[in-house]
Short mmCIF file of N, CA and C in Angstrom, two decimals:
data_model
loop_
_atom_site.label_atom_id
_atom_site.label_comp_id
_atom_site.label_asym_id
_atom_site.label_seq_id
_atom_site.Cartn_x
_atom_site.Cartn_y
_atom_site.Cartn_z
N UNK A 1 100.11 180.33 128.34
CA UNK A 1 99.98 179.29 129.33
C UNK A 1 100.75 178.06 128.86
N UNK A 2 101.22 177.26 129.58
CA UNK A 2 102.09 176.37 129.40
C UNK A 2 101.20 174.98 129.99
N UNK A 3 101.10 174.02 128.90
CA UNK A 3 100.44 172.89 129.37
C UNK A 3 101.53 171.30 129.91
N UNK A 4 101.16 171.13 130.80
CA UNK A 4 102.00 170.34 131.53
C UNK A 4 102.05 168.64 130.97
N UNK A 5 103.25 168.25 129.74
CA UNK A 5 103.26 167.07 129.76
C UNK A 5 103.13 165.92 130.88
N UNK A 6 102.20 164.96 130.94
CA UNK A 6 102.62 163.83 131.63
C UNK A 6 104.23 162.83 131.33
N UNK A 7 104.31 162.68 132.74
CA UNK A 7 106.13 161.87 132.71
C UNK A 7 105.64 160.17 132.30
N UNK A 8 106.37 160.18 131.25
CA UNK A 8 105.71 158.19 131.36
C UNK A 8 107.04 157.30 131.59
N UNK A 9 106.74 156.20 131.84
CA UNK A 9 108.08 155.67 132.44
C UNK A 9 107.31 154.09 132.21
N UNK A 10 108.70 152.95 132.07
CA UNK A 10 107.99 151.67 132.34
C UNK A 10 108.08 151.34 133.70
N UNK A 11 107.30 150.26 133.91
CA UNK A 11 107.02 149.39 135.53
C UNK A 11 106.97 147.88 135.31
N UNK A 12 107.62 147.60 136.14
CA UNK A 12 107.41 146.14 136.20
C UNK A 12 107.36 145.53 137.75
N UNK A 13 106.43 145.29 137.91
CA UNK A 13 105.60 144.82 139.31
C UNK A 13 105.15 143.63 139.87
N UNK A 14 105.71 142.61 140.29
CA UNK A 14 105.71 141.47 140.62
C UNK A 14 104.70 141.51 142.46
N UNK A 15 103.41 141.40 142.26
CA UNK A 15 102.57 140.89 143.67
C UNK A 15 101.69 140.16 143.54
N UNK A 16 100.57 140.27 144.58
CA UNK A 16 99.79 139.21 144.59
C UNK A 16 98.46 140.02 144.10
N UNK A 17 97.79 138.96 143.46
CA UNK A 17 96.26 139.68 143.05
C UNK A 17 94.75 139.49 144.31
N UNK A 18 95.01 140.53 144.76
CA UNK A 18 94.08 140.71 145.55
C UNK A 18 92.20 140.71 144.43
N UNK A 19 92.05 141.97 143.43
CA UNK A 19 91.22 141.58 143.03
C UNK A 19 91.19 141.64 141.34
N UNK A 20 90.29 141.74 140.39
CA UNK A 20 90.21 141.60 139.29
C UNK A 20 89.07 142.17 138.65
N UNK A 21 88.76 142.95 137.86
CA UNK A 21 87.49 143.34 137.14
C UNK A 21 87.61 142.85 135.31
N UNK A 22 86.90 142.23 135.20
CA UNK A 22 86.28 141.24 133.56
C UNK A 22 84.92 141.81 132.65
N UNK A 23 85.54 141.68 131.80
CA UNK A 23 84.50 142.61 130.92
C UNK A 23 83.35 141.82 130.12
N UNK A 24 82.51 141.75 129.88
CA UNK A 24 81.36 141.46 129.41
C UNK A 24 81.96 139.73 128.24
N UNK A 25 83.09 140.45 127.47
CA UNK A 25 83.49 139.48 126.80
C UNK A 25 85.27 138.63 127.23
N UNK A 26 85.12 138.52 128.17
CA UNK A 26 86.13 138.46 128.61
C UNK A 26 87.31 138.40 128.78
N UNK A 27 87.62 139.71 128.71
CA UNK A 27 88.57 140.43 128.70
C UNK A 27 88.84 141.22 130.00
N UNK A 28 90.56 140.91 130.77
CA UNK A 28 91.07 141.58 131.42
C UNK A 28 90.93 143.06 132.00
N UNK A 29 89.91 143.89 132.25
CA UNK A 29 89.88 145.72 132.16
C UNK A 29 90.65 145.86 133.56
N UNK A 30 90.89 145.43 134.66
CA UNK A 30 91.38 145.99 135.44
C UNK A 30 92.12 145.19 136.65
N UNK A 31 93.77 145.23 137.19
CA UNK A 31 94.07 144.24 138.34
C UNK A 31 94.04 145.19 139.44
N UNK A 32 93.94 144.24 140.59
CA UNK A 32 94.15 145.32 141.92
C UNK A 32 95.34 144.23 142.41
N UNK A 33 96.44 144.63 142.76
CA UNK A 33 97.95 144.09 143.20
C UNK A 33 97.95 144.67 144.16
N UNK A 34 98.78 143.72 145.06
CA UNK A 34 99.43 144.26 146.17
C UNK A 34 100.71 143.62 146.72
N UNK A 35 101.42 144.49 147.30
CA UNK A 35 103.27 143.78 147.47
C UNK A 35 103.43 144.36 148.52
N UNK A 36 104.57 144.01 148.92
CA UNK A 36 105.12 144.83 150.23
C UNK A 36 104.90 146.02 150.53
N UNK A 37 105.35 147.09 149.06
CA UNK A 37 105.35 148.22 149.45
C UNK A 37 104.26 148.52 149.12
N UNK A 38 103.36 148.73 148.40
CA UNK A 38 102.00 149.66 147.91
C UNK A 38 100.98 148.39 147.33
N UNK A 39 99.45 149.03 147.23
CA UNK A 39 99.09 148.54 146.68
C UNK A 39 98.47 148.90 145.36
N UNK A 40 98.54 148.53 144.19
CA UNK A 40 98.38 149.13 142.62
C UNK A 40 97.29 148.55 142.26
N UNK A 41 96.34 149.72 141.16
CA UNK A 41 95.25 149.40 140.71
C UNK A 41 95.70 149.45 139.42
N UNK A 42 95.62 148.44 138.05
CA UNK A 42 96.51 148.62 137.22
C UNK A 42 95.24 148.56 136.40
N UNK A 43 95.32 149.50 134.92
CA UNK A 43 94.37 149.00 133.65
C UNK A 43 95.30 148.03 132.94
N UNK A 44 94.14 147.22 132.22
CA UNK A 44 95.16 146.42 131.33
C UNK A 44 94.80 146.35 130.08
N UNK A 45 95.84 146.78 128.91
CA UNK A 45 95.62 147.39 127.69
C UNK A 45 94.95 146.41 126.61
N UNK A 46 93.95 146.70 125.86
CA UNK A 46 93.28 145.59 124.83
C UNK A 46 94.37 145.02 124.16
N UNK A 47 93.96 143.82 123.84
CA UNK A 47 94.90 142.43 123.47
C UNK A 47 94.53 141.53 122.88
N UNK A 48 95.15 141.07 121.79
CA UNK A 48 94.13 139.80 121.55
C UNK A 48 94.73 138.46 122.46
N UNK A 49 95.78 138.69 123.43
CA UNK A 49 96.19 137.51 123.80
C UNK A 49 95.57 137.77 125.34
N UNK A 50 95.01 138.65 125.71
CA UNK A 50 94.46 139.07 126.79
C UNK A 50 93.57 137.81 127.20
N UNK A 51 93.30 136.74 127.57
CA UNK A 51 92.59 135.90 127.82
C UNK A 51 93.22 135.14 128.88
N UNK A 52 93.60 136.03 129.95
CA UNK A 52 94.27 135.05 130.80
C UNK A 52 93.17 135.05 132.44
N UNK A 53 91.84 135.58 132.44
CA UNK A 53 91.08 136.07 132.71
C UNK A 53 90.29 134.20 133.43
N UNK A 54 90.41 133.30 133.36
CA UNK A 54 89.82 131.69 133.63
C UNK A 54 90.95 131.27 134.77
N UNK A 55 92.26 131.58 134.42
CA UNK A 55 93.39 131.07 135.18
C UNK A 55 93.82 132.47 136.73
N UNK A 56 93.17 133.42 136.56
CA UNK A 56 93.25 134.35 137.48
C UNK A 56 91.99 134.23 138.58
N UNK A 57 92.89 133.70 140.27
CA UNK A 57 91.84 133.86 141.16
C UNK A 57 93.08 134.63 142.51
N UNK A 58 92.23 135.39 143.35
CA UNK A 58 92.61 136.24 144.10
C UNK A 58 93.60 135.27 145.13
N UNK A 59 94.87 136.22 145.04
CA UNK A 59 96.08 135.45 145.84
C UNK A 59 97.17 134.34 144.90
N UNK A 60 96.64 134.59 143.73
CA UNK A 60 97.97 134.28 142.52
C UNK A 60 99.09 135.28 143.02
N UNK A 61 100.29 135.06 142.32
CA UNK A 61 101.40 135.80 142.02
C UNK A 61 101.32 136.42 140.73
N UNK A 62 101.52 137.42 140.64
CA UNK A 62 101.12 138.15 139.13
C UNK A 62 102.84 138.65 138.82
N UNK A 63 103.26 138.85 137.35
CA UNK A 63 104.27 139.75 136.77
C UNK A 63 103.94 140.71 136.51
N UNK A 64 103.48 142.03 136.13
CA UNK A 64 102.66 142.45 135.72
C UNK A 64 103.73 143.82 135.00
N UNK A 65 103.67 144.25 133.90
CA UNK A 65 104.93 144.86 132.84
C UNK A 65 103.89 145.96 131.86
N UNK A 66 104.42 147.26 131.92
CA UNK A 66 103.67 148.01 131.45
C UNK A 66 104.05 149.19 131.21
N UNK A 67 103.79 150.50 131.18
CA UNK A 67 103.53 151.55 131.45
C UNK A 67 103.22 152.46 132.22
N UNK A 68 103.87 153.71 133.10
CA UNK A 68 103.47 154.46 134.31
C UNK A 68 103.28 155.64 133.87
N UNK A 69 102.49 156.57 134.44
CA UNK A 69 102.09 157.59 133.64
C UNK A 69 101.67 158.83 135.10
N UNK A 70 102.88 159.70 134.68
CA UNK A 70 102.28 160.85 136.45
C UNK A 70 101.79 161.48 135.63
N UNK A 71 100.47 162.21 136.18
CA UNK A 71 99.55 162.80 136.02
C UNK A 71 99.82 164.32 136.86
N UNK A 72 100.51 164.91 136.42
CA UNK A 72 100.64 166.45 137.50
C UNK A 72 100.15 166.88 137.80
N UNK A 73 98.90 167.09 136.84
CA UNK A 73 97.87 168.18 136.98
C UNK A 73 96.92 167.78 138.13
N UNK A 74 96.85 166.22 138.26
CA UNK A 74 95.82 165.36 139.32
C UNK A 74 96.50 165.29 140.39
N UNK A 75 98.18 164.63 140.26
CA UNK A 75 98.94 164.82 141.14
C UNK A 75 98.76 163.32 141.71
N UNK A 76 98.64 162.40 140.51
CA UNK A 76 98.21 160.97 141.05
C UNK A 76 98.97 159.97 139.36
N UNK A 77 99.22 159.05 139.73
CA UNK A 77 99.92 158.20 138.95
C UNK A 77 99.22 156.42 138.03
N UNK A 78 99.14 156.79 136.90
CA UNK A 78 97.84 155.71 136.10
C UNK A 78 99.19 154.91 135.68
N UNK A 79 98.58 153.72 135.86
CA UNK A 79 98.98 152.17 135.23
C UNK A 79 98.35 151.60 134.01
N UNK A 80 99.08 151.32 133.42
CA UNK A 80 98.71 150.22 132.01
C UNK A 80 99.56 149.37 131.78
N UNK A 81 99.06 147.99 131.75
CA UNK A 81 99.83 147.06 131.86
C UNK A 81 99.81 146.74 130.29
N UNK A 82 101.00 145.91 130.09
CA UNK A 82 100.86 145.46 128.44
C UNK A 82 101.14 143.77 128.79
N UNK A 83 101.59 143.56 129.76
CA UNK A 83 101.81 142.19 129.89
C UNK A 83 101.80 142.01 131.33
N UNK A 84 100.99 140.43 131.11
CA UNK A 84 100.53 140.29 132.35
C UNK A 84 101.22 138.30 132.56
N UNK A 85 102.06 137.92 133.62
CA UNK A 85 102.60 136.82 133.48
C UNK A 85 101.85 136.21 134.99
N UNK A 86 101.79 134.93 135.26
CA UNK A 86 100.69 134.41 136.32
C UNK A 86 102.65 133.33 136.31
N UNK A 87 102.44 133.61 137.76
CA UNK A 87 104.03 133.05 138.36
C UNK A 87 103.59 132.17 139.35
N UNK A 88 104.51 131.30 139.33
CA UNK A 88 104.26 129.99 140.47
C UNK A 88 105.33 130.84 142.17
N UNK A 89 105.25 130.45 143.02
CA UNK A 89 105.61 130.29 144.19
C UNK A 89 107.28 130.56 144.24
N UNK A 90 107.75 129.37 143.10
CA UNK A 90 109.33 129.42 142.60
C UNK A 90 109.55 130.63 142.39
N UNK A 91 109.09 130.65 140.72
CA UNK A 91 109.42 131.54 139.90
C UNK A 91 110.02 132.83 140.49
N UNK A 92 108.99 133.31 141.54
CA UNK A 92 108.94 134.58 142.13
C UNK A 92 110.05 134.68 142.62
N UNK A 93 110.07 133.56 143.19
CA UNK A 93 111.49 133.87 144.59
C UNK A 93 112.70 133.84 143.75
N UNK A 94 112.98 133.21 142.67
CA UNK A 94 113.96 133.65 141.95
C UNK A 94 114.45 134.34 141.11
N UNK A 95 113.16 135.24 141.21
CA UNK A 95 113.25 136.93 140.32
C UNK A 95 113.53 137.80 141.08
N UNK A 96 112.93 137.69 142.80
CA UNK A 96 113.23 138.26 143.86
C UNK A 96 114.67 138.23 144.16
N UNK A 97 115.46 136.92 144.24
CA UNK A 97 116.81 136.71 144.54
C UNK A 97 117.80 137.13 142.94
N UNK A 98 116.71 137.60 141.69
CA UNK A 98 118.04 138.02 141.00
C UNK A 98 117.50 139.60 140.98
N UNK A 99 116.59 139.63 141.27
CA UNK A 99 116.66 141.66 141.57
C UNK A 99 117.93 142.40 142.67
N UNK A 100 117.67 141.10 143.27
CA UNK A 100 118.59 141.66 144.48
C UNK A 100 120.22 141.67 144.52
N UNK A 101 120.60 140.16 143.15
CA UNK A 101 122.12 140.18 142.37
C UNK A 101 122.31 141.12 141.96
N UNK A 102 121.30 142.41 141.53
CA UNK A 102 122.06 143.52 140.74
C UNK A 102 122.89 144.06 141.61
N UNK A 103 124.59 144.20 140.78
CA UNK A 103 124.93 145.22 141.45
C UNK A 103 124.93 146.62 141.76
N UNK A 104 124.93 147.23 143.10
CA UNK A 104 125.12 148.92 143.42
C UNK A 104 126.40 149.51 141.99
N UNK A 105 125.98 150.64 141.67
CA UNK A 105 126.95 151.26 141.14
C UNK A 105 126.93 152.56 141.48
N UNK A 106 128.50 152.92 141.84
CA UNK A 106 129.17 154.06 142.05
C UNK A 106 129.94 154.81 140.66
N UNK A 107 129.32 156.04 140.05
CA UNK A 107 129.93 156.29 138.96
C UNK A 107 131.02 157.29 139.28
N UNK A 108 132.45 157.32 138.88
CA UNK A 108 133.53 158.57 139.56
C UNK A 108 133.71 158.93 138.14
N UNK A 109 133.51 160.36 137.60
CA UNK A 109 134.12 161.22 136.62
C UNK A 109 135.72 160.61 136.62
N UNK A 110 136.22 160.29 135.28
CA UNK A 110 137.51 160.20 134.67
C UNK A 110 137.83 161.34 133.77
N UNK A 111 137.10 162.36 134.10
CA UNK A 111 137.70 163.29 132.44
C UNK A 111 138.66 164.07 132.62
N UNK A 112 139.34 165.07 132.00
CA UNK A 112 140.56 165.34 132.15
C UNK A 112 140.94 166.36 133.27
N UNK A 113 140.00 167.14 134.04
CA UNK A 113 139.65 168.37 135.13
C UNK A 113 139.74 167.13 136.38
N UNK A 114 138.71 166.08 136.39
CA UNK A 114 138.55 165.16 137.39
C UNK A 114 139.53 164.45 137.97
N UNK A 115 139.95 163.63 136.65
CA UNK A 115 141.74 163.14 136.71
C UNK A 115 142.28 164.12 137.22
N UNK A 116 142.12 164.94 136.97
CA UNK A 116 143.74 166.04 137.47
C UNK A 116 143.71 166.24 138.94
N UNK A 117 142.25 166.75 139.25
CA UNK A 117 142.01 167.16 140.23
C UNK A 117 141.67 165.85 141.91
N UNK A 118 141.87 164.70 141.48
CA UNK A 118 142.22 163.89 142.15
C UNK A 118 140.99 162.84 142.37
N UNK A 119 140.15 162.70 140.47
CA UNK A 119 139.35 161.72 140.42
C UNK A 119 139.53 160.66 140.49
N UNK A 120 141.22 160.08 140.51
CA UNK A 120 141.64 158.61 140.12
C UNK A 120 142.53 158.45 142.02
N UNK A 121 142.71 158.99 142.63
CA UNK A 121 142.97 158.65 144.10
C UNK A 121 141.79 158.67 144.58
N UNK A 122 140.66 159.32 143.81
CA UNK A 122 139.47 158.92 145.20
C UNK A 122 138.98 157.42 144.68
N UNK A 123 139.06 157.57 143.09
CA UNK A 123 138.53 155.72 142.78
C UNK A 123 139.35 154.59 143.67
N UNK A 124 140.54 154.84 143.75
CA UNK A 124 141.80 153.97 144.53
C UNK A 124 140.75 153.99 146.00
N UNK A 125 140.62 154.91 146.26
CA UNK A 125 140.23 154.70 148.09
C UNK A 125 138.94 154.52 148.04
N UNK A 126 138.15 154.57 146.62
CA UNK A 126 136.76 153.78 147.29
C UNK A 126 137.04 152.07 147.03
N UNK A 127 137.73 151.72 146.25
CA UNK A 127 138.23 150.31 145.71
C UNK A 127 138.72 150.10 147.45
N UNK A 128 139.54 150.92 147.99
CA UNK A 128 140.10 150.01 149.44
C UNK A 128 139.05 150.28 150.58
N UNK A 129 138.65 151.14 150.06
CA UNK A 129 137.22 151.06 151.13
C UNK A 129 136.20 149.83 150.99
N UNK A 130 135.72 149.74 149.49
CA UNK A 130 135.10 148.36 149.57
C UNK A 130 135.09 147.32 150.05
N UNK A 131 136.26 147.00 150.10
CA UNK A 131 137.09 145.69 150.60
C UNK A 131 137.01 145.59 151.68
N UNK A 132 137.88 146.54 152.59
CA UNK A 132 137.57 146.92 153.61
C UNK A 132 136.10 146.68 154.37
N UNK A 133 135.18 147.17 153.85
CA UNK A 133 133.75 146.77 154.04
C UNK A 133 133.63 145.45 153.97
N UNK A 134 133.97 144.95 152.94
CA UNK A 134 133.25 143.83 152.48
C UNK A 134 132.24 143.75 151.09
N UNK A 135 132.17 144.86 150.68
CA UNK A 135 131.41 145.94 149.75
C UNK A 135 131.29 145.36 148.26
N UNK A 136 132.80 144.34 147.77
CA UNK A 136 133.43 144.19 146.74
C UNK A 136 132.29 143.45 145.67
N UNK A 137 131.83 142.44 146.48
CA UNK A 137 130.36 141.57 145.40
C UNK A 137 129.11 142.44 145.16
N UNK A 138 129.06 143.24 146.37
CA UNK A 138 127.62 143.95 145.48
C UNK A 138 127.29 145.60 145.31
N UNK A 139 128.78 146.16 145.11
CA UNK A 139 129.21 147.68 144.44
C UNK A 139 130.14 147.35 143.46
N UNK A 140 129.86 148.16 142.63
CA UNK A 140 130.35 148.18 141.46
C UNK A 140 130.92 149.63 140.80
N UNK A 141 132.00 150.15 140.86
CA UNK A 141 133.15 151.16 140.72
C UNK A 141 132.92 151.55 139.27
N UNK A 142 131.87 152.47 138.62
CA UNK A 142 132.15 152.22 137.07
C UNK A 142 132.72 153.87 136.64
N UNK A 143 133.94 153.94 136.22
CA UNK A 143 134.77 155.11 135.87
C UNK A 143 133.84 155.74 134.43
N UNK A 144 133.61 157.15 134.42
CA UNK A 144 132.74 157.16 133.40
C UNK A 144 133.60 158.60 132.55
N UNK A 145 132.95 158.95 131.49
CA UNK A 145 133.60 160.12 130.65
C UNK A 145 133.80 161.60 131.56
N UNK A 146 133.85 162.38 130.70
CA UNK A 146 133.08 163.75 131.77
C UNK A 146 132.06 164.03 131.90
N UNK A 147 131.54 164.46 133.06
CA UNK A 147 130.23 164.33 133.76
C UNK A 147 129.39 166.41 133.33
N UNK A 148 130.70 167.01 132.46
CA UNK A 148 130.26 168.21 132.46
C UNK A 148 130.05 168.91 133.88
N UNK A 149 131.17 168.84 134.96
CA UNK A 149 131.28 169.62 136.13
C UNK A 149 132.56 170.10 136.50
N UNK A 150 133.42 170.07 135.37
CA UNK A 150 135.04 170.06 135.33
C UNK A 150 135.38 171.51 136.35
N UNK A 151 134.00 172.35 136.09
CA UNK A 151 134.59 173.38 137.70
C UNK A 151 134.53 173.05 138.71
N UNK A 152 133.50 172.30 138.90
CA UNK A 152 133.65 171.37 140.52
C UNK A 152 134.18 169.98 140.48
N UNK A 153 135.28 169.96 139.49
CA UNK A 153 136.05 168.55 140.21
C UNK A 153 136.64 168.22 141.02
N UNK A 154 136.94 166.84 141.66
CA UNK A 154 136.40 166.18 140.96
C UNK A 154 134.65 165.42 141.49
N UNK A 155 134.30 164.92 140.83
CA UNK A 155 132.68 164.41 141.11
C UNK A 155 132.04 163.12 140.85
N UNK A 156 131.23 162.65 141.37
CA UNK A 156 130.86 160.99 141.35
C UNK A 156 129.32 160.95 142.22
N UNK A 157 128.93 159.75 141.75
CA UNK A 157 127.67 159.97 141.71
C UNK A 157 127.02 158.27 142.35
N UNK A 158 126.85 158.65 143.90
CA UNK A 158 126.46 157.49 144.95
C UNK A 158 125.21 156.50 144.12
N UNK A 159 124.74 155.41 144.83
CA UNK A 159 123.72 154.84 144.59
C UNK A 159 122.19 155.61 144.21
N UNK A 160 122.06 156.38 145.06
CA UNK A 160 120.64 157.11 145.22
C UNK A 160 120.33 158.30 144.13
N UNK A 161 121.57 158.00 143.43
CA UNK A 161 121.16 159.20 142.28
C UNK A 161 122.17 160.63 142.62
N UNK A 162 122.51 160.73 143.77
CA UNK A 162 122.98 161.49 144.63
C UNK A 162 124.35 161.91 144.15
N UNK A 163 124.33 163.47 143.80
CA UNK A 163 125.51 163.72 142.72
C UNK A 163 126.25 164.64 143.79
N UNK A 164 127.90 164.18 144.01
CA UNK A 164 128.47 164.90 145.16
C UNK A 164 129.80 165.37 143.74
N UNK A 165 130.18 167.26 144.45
CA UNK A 165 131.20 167.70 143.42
C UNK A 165 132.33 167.53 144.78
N UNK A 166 133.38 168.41 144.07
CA UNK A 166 134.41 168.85 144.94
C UNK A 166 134.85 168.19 145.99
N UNK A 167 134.56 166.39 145.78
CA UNK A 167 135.09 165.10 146.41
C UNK A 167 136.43 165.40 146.91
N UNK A 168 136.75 165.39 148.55
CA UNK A 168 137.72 164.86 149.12
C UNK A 168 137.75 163.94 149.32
N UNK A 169 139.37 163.11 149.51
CA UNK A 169 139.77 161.81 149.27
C UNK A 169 139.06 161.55 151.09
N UNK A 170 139.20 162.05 151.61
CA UNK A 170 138.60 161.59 152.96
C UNK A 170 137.43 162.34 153.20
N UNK A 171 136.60 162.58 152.71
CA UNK A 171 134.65 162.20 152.44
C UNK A 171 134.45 160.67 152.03
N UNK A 172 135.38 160.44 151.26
CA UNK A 172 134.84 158.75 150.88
C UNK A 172 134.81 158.15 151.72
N UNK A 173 134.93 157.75 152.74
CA UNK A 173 134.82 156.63 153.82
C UNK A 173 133.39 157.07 154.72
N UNK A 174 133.17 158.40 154.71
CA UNK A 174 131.76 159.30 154.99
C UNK A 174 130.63 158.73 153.98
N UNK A 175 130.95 158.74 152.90
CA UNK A 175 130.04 158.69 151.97
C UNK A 175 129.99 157.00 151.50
N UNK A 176 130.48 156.51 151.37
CA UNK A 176 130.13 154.90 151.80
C UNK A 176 129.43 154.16 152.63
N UNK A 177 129.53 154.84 153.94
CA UNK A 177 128.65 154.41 154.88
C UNK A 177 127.84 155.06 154.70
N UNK A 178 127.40 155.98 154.66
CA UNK A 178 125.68 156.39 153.94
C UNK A 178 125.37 156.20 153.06
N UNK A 179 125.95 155.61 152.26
CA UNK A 179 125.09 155.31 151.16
C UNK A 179 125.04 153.38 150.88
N UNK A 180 125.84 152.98 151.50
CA UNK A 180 125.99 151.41 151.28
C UNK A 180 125.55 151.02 152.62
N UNK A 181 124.45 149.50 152.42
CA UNK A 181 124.71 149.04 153.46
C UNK A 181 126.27 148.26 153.86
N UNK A 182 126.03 147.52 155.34
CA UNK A 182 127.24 147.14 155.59
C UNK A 182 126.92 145.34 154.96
N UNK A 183 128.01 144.62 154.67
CA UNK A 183 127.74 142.94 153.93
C UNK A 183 127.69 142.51 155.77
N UNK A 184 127.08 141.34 155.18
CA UNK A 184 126.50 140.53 155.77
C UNK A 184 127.52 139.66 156.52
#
């Protein structure tokens, strides 16, 4: 029988604190957050700096930085926070407006099958496609080694994770618009 590791991953979760559970000595045991998209029940890991428990009332802005943990076997996903930051009104909005500076990246295979096979004319026509769009400030073109697909070159790999082989130079103008929005 084969026992099924849990996947752990970090999180970092910026909402509002709906509620809070405090422990006898007061100490932090549990936040309830909520944001746009979901709402999270987070544990929060023993601390000795954990005392932020006087300055927390429901409808703060929380940071909240930790640990994610899927559970397969339950088929449900546990939180542990290791740090917990209490944000003003500002703060937020300008973590919000630099989440959103990151740029998109488009990765195109450069290796020597890819090159050959016409990895460096499709980089050229997503570069004039960008532009074209308007695309240029928030995609980002990053040419990478070999991707280990040199039989299906050449290959590149959209925003969404989304790994396309055997790229024609005219799919790219297809595949831009699905995968990018259009600028503003």
């Amino acid at each position: 029988m084969v026992a099924l590791q849990p996947l752990v991953s970090e999180f970092t979760i910026v909402g509002r604190l709906t509620d809070f559970v405090i422990s006898s000595k007061g100490r932090i045991k549990y936040l309830s957050l909520s944001t746009p998209e979901a709402d999270y029940l987070i544990a929060v890991a023993k601390s000795p700096k954990n005392h932020l428990g006087e300055h927390l009332q429901p409808g703060c802005l929380l940071k909240v930085t930790g640990m994610r943990k899927y559970k397969l076997h339950q088929e449900q996903v546990e939180y542990k926070a290791y740090r917990v930051e209490l944000l003003s009104e500002q703060s937020s909005n300008q973590t919000a407006i630099a989440a959103n500076r990151s740029k998109t990246k488009i990765l195109v295979c450069q290796g020597s099958s890819c090159g050959k096979k016409g990895g460096q004319a499709i980089c050229k026509i997503l570069q004039t496609e960008l532009k074209t769009k308007g695309l240029t400030q928030q995609v980002e073109i990053k040419t990478t080694g070999c991707m280990k697909q040199c039989k299906q070159a050449p290959c590149l790999i959209m925003p969404v994770r989304n790994s396309y082989t055997r790229v024609q130079p005219q799919q790219v103008s297809q595949l831009v618009s699905k995968y990018l929005p259009k600028s503003d």
